[in-house]
């Protein structure tokens, strides 16, 4: 199993897959609006998994400045960004 599992799939009912592949005392990070936290909590309890369930909200202090600085400082990333979005 995995020590850390990150679930960012925008598809419902993937909670148990993440829980089942995570080792006991491991961590599952959920970063998706499709996540049912009721399914995750009750599912982990139902299969007897003592794991840490963490809900990510997508916010990190300073994220906007960090992103802009990466685009400003990296020619390759800036060119890719411009190709995809400009």
PDB file of N, CA and C in Angstrom:
ATOM      1  N   UNK A   1       0.806  -1.194   0.000  1.00  0.00           N
ATOM      2  CA  UNK A   1       0.000   0.000   0.000  1.00  0.00           C
ATOM      3  C   UNK A   1       0.848   1.256   0.000  1.00  0.00           C
ATOM      4  N   UNK A   2       0.185   2.352  -0.098  1.00  0.00           N
ATOM      5  CA  UNK A   2       0.838   3.666  -0.169  1.00  0.00           C
ATOM      6  C   UNK A   2       0.859   4.333   1.201  1.00  0.00           C
ATOM      7  N   UNK A   3       1.929   5.061   1.474  1.00  0.00           N
ATOM      8  CA  UNK A   3       1.984   5.875   2.687  1.00  0.00           C
ATOM      9  C   UNK A   3       1.120   7.118   2.531  1.00  0.00           C
ATOM     10  N   UNK A   4       1.121   7.682   1.313  1.00  0.00           N
ATOM     11  CA  UNK A   4       0.350   8.890   1.012  1.00  0.00           C
ATOM     12  C   UNK A   4      -0.382   8.674  -0.311  1.00  0.00           C
ATOM     13  N   UNK A   5      -1.669   8.981  -0.315  1.00  0.00           N
ATOM     14  CA  UNK A   5      -2.472   8.912  -1.528  1.00  0.00           C
ATOM     15  C   UNK A   5      -3.115  10.272  -1.745  1.00  0.00           C
ATOM     16  N   UNK A   6      -3.000  10.798  -2.955  1.00  0.00           N
ATOM     17  CA  UNK A   6      -3.626  12.073  -3.303  1.00  0.00           C
ATOM     18  C   UNK A   6      -4.742  11.786  -4.297  1.00  0.00           C
ATOM     19  N   UNK A   7      -5.951  12.155  -3.928  1.00  0.00           N
ATOM     20  CA  UNK A   7      -7.110  11.950  -4.793  1.00  0.00           C
ATOM     21  C   UNK A   7      -7.572  13.316  -5.289  1.00  0.00           C
ATOM     22  N   UNK A   8      -7.326  13.585  -6.564  1.00  0.00           N
ATOM     23  CA  UNK A   8      -7.799  14.836  -7.161  1.00  0.00           C
ATOM     24  C   UNK A   8      -8.628  14.566  -8.413  1.00  0.00           C
ATOM     25  N   UNK A   9      -9.225  13.394  -8.468  1.00  0.00           N
ATOM     26  CA  UNK A   9     -10.036  12.987  -9.609  1.00  0.00           C
ATOM     27  C   UNK A   9     -11.406  13.650  -9.505  1.00  0.00           C
ATOM     28  N   UNK A  10     -11.837  14.283 -10.565  1.00  0.00           N
ATOM     29  CA  UNK A  10     -13.126  14.964 -10.563  1.00  0.00           C
ATOM     30  C   UNK A  10     -14.232  14.010 -11.018  1.00  0.00           C
ATOM     31  N   UNK A  11     -14.267  12.845 -10.375  1.00  0.00           N
ATOM     32  CA  UNK A  11     -15.240  11.800 -10.681  1.00  0.00           C
ATOM     33  C   UNK A  11     -15.768  11.289  -9.344  1.00  0.00           C
ATOM     34  N   UNK A  12     -17.079  11.121  -9.202  1.00  0.00           N
ATOM     35  CA  UNK A  12     -17.611  10.649  -7.923  1.00  0.00           C
ATOM     36  C   UNK A  12     -17.264   9.193  -7.627  1.00  0.00           C
ATOM     37  N   UNK A  13     -17.314   8.857  -6.355  1.00  0.00           N
ATOM     38  CA  UNK A  13     -17.172   7.482  -5.844  1.00  0.00           C
ATOM     39  C   UNK A  13     -15.781   6.893  -6.020  1.00  0.00           C
ATOM     40  N   UNK A  14     -14.747   7.707  -5.891  1.00  0.00           N
ATOM     41  CA  UNK A  14     -13.369   7.198  -5.927  1.00  0.00           C
ATOM     42  C   UNK A  14     -12.747   7.150  -4.534  1.00  0.00           C
ATOM     43  N   UNK A  15     -13.536   7.485  -3.527  1.00  0.00           N
ATOM     44  CA  UNK A  15     -13.011   7.562  -2.162  1.00  0.00           C
ATOM     45  C   UNK A  15     -12.448   6.227  -1.676  1.00  0.00           C
ATOM     46  N   UNK A  16     -13.202   5.152  -1.880  1.00  0.00           N
ATOM     47  CA  UNK A  16     -12.786   3.854  -1.346  1.00  0.00           C
ATOM     48  C   UNK A  16     -11.520   3.329  -2.010  1.00  0.00           C
ATOM     49  N   UNK A  17     -11.331   3.613  -3.275  1.00  0.00           N
ATOM     50  CA  UNK A  17     -10.095   3.197  -3.938  1.00  0.00           C
ATOM     51  C   UNK A  17      -8.901   3.817  -3.235  1.00  0.00           C
ATOM     52  N   UNK A  18      -8.993   5.107  -2.950  1.00  0.00           N
ATOM     53  CA  UNK A  18      -7.900   5.794  -2.260  1.00  0.00           C
ATOM     54  C   UNK A  18      -7.684   5.227  -0.865  1.00  0.00           C
ATOM     55  N   UNK A  19      -8.758   4.948  -0.174  1.00  0.00           N
ATOM     56  CA  UNK A  19      -8.673   4.414   1.192  1.00  0.00           C
ATOM     57  C   UNK A  19      -8.063   3.019   1.191  1.00  0.00           C
ATOM     58  N   UNK A  20      -8.512   2.170   0.285  1.00  0.00           N
ATOM     59  CA  UNK A  20      -8.048   0.781   0.277  1.00  0.00           C
ATOM     60  C   UNK A  20      -6.575   0.637  -0.094  1.00  0.00           C
ATOM     61  N   UNK A  21      -6.030   1.540  -0.911  1.00  0.00           N
ATOM     62  CA  UNK A  21      -4.623   1.411  -1.301  1.00  0.00           C
ATOM     63  C   UNK A  21      -3.667   2.085  -0.318  1.00  0.00           C
ATOM     64  N   UNK A  22      -4.210   2.724   0.711  1.00  0.00           N
ATOM     65  CA  UNK A  22      -3.376   3.447   1.672  1.00  0.00           C
ATOM     66  C   UNK A  22      -3.087   2.568   2.884  1.00  0.00           C
ATOM     67  N   UNK A  23      -1.809   2.538   3.279  1.00  0.00           N
ATOM     68  CA  UNK A  23      -1.392   1.765   4.451  1.00  0.00           C
ATOM     69  C   UNK A  23      -2.029   2.320   5.721  1.00  0.00           C
ATOM     70  N   UNK A  24      -2.139   1.461   6.729  1.00  0.00           N
ATOM     71  CA  UNK A  24      -2.576   1.919   8.040  1.00  0.00           C
ATOM     72  C   UNK A  24      -1.664   3.031   8.534  1.00  0.00           C
ATOM     73  N   UNK A  25      -2.243   4.029   9.172  1.00  0.00           N
ATOM     74  CA  UNK A  25      -1.543   5.228   9.643  1.00  0.00           C
ATOM     75  C   UNK A  25      -1.079   6.121   8.495  1.00  0.00           C
ATOM     76  N   UNK A  26      -1.461   5.789   7.256  1.00  0.00           N
ATOM     77  CA  UNK A  26      -1.106   6.615   6.107  1.00  0.00           C
ATOM     78  C   UNK A  26      -2.037   7.810   5.979  1.00  0.00           C
ATOM     79  N   UNK A  27      -1.834   8.550   4.908  1.00  0.00           N
ATOM     80  CA  UNK A  27      -2.594   9.777   4.677  1.00  0.00           C
ATOM     81  C   UNK A  27      -3.279   9.729   3.319  1.00  0.00           C
ATOM     82  N   UNK A  28      -4.539  10.143   3.290  1.00  0.00           N
ATOM     83  CA  UNK A  28      -5.255  10.341   2.034  1.00  0.00           C
ATOM     84  C   UNK A  28      -5.636  11.816   1.965  1.00  0.00           C
ATOM     85  N   UNK A  29      -5.165  12.484   0.917  1.00  0.00           N
ATOM     86  CA  UNK A  29      -5.507  13.885   0.666  1.00  0.00           C
ATOM     87  C   UNK A  29      -6.576  13.926  -0.415  1.00  0.00           C
ATOM     88  N   UNK A  30      -7.704  14.516  -0.105  1.00  0.00           N
ATOM     89  CA  UNK A  30      -8.790  14.675  -1.071  1.00  0.00           C
ATOM     90  C   UNK A  30      -8.817  16.125  -1.542  1.00  0.00           C
ATOM     91  N   UNK A  31      -8.653  16.330  -2.852  1.00  0.00           N
ATOM     92  CA  UNK A  31      -8.677  17.661  -3.452  1.00  0.00           C
ATOM     93  C   UNK A  31      -9.634  17.675  -4.632  1.00  0.00           C
ATOM     94  N   UNK A  32     -10.895  17.383  -4.404  1.00  0.00           N
ATOM     95  CA  UNK A  32     -11.856  17.350  -5.501  1.00  0.00           C
ATOM     96  C   UNK A  32     -13.241  17.691  -4.979  1.00  0.00           C
ATOM     97  N   UNK A  33     -13.971  18.456  -5.755  1.00  0.00           N
ATOM     98  CA  UNK A  33     -15.349  18.770  -5.385  1.00  0.00           C
ATOM     99  C   UNK A  33     -16.254  17.547  -5.534  1.00  0.00           C
ATOM    100  N   UNK A  34     -15.774  16.503  -6.204  1.00  0.00           N
ATOM    101  CA  UNK A  34     -16.571  15.290  -6.370  1.00  0.00           C
ATOM    102  C   UNK A  34     -16.480  14.376  -5.149  1.00  0.00           C
ATOM    103  N   UNK A  35     -15.605  14.688  -4.219  1.00  0.00           N
ATOM    104  CA  UNK A  35     -15.410  13.840  -3.041  1.00  0.00           C
ATOM    105  C   UNK A  35     -16.604  13.926  -2.104  1.00  0.00           C
ATOM    106  N   UNK A  36     -17.072  12.765  -1.668  1.00  0.00           N
ATOM    107  CA  UNK A  36     -18.081  12.689  -0.612  1.00  0.00           C
ATOM    108  C   UNK A  36     -17.337  12.370   0.679  1.00  0.00           C
ATOM    109  N   UNK A  37     -17.290  13.336   1.559  1.00  0.00           N
ATOM    110  CA  UNK A  37     -16.543  13.134   2.791  1.00  0.00           C
ATOM    111  C   UNK A  37     -17.263  12.171   3.726  1.00  0.00           C
ATOM    112  N   UNK A  38     -18.572  12.067   3.572  1.00  0.00           N
ATOM    113  CA  UNK A  38     -19.320  11.060   4.321  1.00  0.00           C
ATOM    114  C   UNK A  38     -18.896   9.665   3.870  1.00  0.00           C
ATOM    115  N   UNK A  39     -18.811   9.453   2.547  1.00  0.00           N
ATOM    116  CA  UNK A  39     -18.357   8.154   2.029  1.00  0.00           C
ATOM    117  C   UNK A  39     -16.942   7.845   2.499  1.00  0.00           C
ATOM    118  N   UNK A  40     -16.083   8.845   2.493  1.00  0.00           N
ATOM    119  CA  UNK A  40     -14.691   8.628   2.890  1.00  0.00           C
ATOM    120  C   UNK A  40     -14.602   8.238   4.361  1.00  0.00           C
ATOM    121  N   UNK A  41     -15.240   8.996   5.227  1.00  0.00           N
ATOM    122  CA  UNK A  41     -15.151   8.732   6.665  1.00  0.00           C
ATOM    123  C   UNK A  41     -15.806   7.403   7.032  1.00  0.00           C
ATOM    124  N   UNK A  42     -17.020   7.192   6.550  1.00  0.00           N
ATOM    125  CA  UNK A  42     -17.713   5.945   6.873  1.00  0.00           C
ATOM    126  C   UNK A  42     -17.074   4.750   6.181  1.00  0.00           C
ATOM    127  N   UNK A  43     -16.557   4.956   4.977  1.00  0.00           N
ATOM    128  CA  UNK A  43     -15.889   3.874   4.255  1.00  0.00           C
ATOM    129  C   UNK A  43     -14.634   3.408   4.962  1.00  0.00           C
ATOM    130  N   UNK A  44     -13.820   4.354   5.421  1.00  0.00           N
ATOM    131  CA  UNK A  44     -12.595   3.989   6.148  1.00  0.00           C
ATOM    132  C   UNK A  44     -12.939   3.233   7.423  1.00  0.00           C
ATOM    133  N   UNK A  45     -13.946   3.707   8.120  1.00  0.00           N
ATOM    134  CA  UNK A  45     -14.367   3.021   9.342  1.00  0.00           C
ATOM    135  C   UNK A  45     -14.916   1.637   9.022  1.00  0.00           C
ATOM    136  N   UNK A  46     -15.701   1.551   7.952  1.00  0.00           N
ATOM    137  CA  UNK A  46     -16.330   0.287   7.578  1.00  0.00           C
ATOM    138  C   UNK A  46     -15.345  -0.813   7.233  1.00  0.00           C
ATOM    139  N   UNK A  47     -14.195  -0.454   6.662  1.00  0.00           N
ATOM    140  CA  UNK A  47     -13.191  -1.467   6.323  1.00  0.00           C
ATOM    141  C   UNK A  47     -12.074  -1.539   7.365  1.00  0.00           C
ATOM    142  N   UNK A  48     -12.250  -0.817   8.466  1.00  0.00           N
ATOM    143  CA  UNK A  48     -11.286  -0.895   9.567  1.00  0.00           C
ATOM    144  C   UNK A  48      -9.932  -0.285   9.264  1.00  0.00           C
ATOM    145  N   UNK A  49      -9.914   0.790   8.472  1.00  0.00           N
ATOM    146  CA  UNK A  49      -8.650   1.454   8.137  1.00  0.00           C
ATOM    147  C   UNK A  49      -8.426   2.626   9.086  1.00  0.00           C
ATOM    148  N   UNK A  50      -7.333   2.579   9.833  1.00  0.00           N
ATOM    149  CA  UNK A  50      -6.948   3.695  10.698  1.00  0.00           C
ATOM    150  C   UNK A  50      -5.986   4.567   9.908  1.00  0.00           C
ATOM    151  N   UNK A  51      -6.548   5.486   9.132  1.00  0.00           N
ATOM    152  CA  UNK A  51      -5.753   6.367   8.281  1.00  0.00           C
ATOM    153  C   UNK A  51      -6.177   7.811   8.528  1.00  0.00           C
ATOM    154  N   UNK A  52      -5.365   8.719   8.059  1.00  0.00           N
ATOM    155  CA  UNK A  52      -5.636  10.146   8.205  1.00  0.00           C
ATOM    156  C   UNK A  52      -6.257  10.672   6.919  1.00  0.00           C
ATOM    157  N   UNK A  53      -7.468  11.189   7.025  1.00  0.00           N
ATOM    158  CA  UNK A  53      -8.177  11.743   5.876  1.00  0.00           C
ATOM    159  C   UNK A  53      -8.067  13.259   5.941  1.00  0.00           C
ATOM    160  N   UNK A  54      -7.519  13.852   4.896  1.00  0.00           N
ATOM    161  CA  UNK A  54      -7.299  15.293   4.873  1.00  0.00           C
ATOM    162  C   UNK A  54      -8.029  15.890   3.679  1.00  0.00           C
ATOM    163  N   UNK A  55      -8.750  16.957   3.937  1.00  0.00           N
ATOM    164  CA  UNK A  55      -9.499  17.646   2.899  1.00  0.00           C
ATOM    165  C   UNK A  55      -8.728  18.889   2.492  1.00  0.00           C
ATOM    166  N   UNK A  56      -8.367  18.964   1.229  1.00  0.00           N
ATOM    167  CA  UNK A  56      -7.698  20.159   0.717  1.00  0.00           C
ATOM    168  C   UNK A  56      -8.724  21.109   0.138  1.00  0.00           C
ATOM    169  N   UNK A  57      -8.536  22.391   0.400  1.00  0.00           N
ATOM    170  CA  UNK A  57      -9.483  23.364  -0.134  1.00  0.00           C
ATOM    171  C   UNK A  57      -8.927  24.117  -1.332  1.00  0.00           C
ATOM    172  N   UNK A  58      -7.688  23.817  -1.721  1.00  0.00           N
ATOM    173  CA  UNK A  58      -7.113  24.447  -2.898  1.00  0.00           C
ATOM    174  C   UNK A  58      -6.472  25.793  -2.663  1.00  0.00           C
ATOM    175  N   UNK A  59      -6.561  26.303  -1.439  1.00  0.00           N
ATOM    176  CA  UNK A  59      -5.988  27.623  -1.155  1.00  0.00           C
ATOM    177  C   UNK A  59      -4.648  27.473  -0.457  1.00  0.00           C
ATOM    178  N   UNK A  60      -3.690  28.261  -0.875  1.00  0.00           N
ATOM    179  CA  UNK A  60      -2.398  28.342  -0.189  1.00  0.00           C
ATOM    180  C   UNK A  60      -1.996  29.810  -0.151  1.00  0.00           C
ATOM    181  N   UNK A  61      -1.619  30.289   1.008  1.00  0.00           N
ATOM    182  CA  UNK A  61      -1.235  31.688   1.166  1.00  0.00           C
ATOM    183  C   UNK A  61      -0.105  32.024   0.186  1.00  0.00           C
ATOM    184  N   UNK A  62      -0.274  33.100  -0.550  1.00  0.00           N
ATOM    185  CA  UNK A  62       0.740  33.550  -1.491  1.00  0.00           C
ATOM    186  C   UNK A  62       0.745  32.830  -2.823  1.00  0.00           C
ATOM    187  N   UNK A  63      -0.261  32.007  -3.081  1.00  0.00           N
ATOM    188  CA  UNK A  63      -0.259  31.201  -4.311  1.00  0.00           C
ATOM    189  C   UNK A  63      -0.282  32.049  -5.581  1.00  0.00           C
ATOM    190  N   UNK A  64      -0.986  33.158  -5.561  1.00  0.00           N
ATOM    191  CA  UNK A  64      -1.067  33.989  -6.771  1.00  0.00           C
ATOM    192  C   UNK A  64       0.295  34.592  -7.114  1.00  0.00           C
ATOM    193  N   UNK A  65       0.979  35.134  -6.119  1.00  0.00           N
ATOM    194  CA  UNK A  65       2.310  35.708  -6.360  1.00  0.00           C
ATOM    195  C   UNK A  65       3.304  34.643  -6.800  1.00  0.00           C
ATOM    196  N   UNK A  66       3.244  33.472  -6.184  1.00  0.00           N
ATOM    197  CA  UNK A  66       4.131  32.383  -6.570  1.00  0.00           C
ATOM    198  C   UNK A  66       3.919  32.014  -8.038  1.00  0.00           C
ATOM    199  N   UNK A  67       2.664  31.884  -8.435  1.00  0.00           N
ATOM    200  CA  UNK A  67       2.346  31.521  -9.817  1.00  0.00           C
ATOM    201  C   UNK A  67       2.841  32.572 -10.800  1.00  0.00           C
ATOM    202  N   UNK A  68       2.580  33.831 -10.497  1.00  0.00           N
ATOM    203  CA  UNK A  68       3.039  34.904 -11.386  1.00  0.00           C
ATOM    204  C   UNK A  68       4.557  34.945 -11.475  1.00  0.00           C
ATOM    205  N   UNK A  69       5.237  34.735 -10.366  1.00  0.00           N
ATOM    206  CA  UNK A  69       6.705  34.732 -10.384  1.00  0.00           C
ATOM    207  C   UNK A  69       7.263  33.579 -11.208  1.00  0.00           C
ATOM    208  N   UNK A  70       6.630  32.423 -11.132  1.00  0.00           N
ATOM    209  CA  UNK A  70       7.080  31.281 -11.940  1.00  0.00           C
ATOM    210  C   UNK A  70       6.950  31.612 -13.425  1.00  0.00           C
ATOM    211  N   UNK A  71       5.824  32.197 -13.810  1.00  0.00           N
ATOM    212  CA  UNK A  71       5.625  32.554 -15.221  1.00  0.00           C
ATOM    213  C   UNK A  71       6.610  33.637 -15.653  1.00  0.00           C
ATOM    214  N   UNK A  72       6.883  34.583 -14.770  1.00  0.00           N
ATOM    215  CA  UNK A  72       7.833  35.656 -15.101  1.00  0.00           C
ATOM    216  C   UNK A  72       9.266  35.143 -15.237  1.00  0.00           C
ATOM    217  N   UNK A  73       9.644  34.199 -14.388  1.00  0.00           N
ATOM    218  CA  UNK A  73      11.044  33.772 -14.302  1.00  0.00           C
ATOM    219  C   UNK A  73      11.397  32.595 -15.199  1.00  0.00           C
ATOM    220  N   UNK A  74      10.405  31.838 -15.660  1.00  0.00           N
ATOM    221  CA  UNK A  74      10.682  30.656 -16.476  1.00  0.00           C
ATOM    222  C   UNK A  74      10.207  30.883 -17.910  1.00  0.00           C
ATOM    223  N   UNK A  75      11.163  31.032 -18.802  1.00  0.00           N
ATOM    224  CA  UNK A  75      10.831  31.252 -20.214  1.00  0.00           C
ATOM    225  C   UNK A  75      10.028  30.078 -20.777  1.00  0.00           C
ATOM    226  N   UNK A  76      10.442  28.845 -20.466  1.00  0.00           N
ATOM    227  CA  UNK A  76       9.760  27.661 -21.001  1.00  0.00           C
ATOM    228  C   UNK A  76       8.311  27.578 -20.524  1.00  0.00           C
ATOM    229  N   UNK A  77       8.103  27.809 -19.238  1.00  0.00           N
ATOM    230  CA  UNK A  77       6.738  27.741 -18.704  1.00  0.00           C
ATOM    231  C   UNK A  77       5.890  28.873 -19.275  1.00  0.00           C
ATOM    232  N   UNK A  78       6.459  30.067 -19.379  1.00  0.00           N
ATOM    233  CA  UNK A  78       5.727  31.200 -19.947  1.00  0.00           C
ATOM    234  C   UNK A  78       5.327  30.914 -21.396  1.00  0.00           C
ATOM    235  N   UNK A  79       6.248  30.356 -22.191  1.00  0.00           N
ATOM    236  CA  UNK A  79       5.927  30.034 -23.587  1.00  0.00           C
ATOM    237  C   UNK A  79       4.830  28.979 -23.681  1.00  0.00           C
ATOM    238  N   UNK A  80       4.886  27.977 -22.819  1.00  0.00           N
ATOM    239  CA  UNK A  80       3.831  26.962 -22.805  1.00  0.00           C
ATOM    240  C   UNK A  80       2.491  27.591 -22.426  1.00  0.00           C
ATOM    241  N   UNK A  81       2.500  28.430 -21.396  1.00  0.00           N
ATOM    242  CA  UNK A  81       1.282  29.118 -20.968  1.00  0.00           C
ATOM    243  C   UNK A  81       0.696  29.945 -22.114  1.00  0.00           C
ATOM    244  N   UNK A  82       1.548  30.700 -22.791  1.00  0.00           N
ATOM    245  CA  UNK A  82       1.081  31.540 -23.902  1.00  0.00           C
ATOM    246  C   UNK A  82       0.537  30.695 -25.054  1.00  0.00           C
ATOM    247  N   UNK A  83       1.189  29.573 -25.319  1.00  0.00           N
ATOM    248  CA  UNK A  83       0.728  28.682 -26.392  1.00  0.00           C
ATOM    249  C   UNK A  83      -0.661  28.114 -26.074  1.00  0.00           C
ATOM    250  N   UNK A  84      -0.874  27.759 -24.819  1.00  0.00           N
ATOM    251  CA  UNK A  84      -2.133  27.132 -24.431  1.00  0.00           C
ATOM    252  C   UNK A  84      -3.274  28.120 -24.200  1.00  0.00           C
ATOM    253  N   UNK A  85      -2.947  29.312 -23.681  1.00  0.00           N
ATOM    254  CA  UNK A  85      -4.017  30.183 -23.193  1.00  0.00           C
ATOM    255  C   UNK A  85      -4.099  31.571 -23.816  1.00  0.00           C
ATOM    256  N   UNK A  86      -3.120  31.971 -24.613  1.00  0.00           N
ATOM    257  CA  UNK A  86      -3.168  33.329 -25.174  1.00  0.00           C
ATOM    258  C   UNK A  86      -3.608  33.274 -26.620  1.00  0.00           C
TER     259      UNK A  86
END
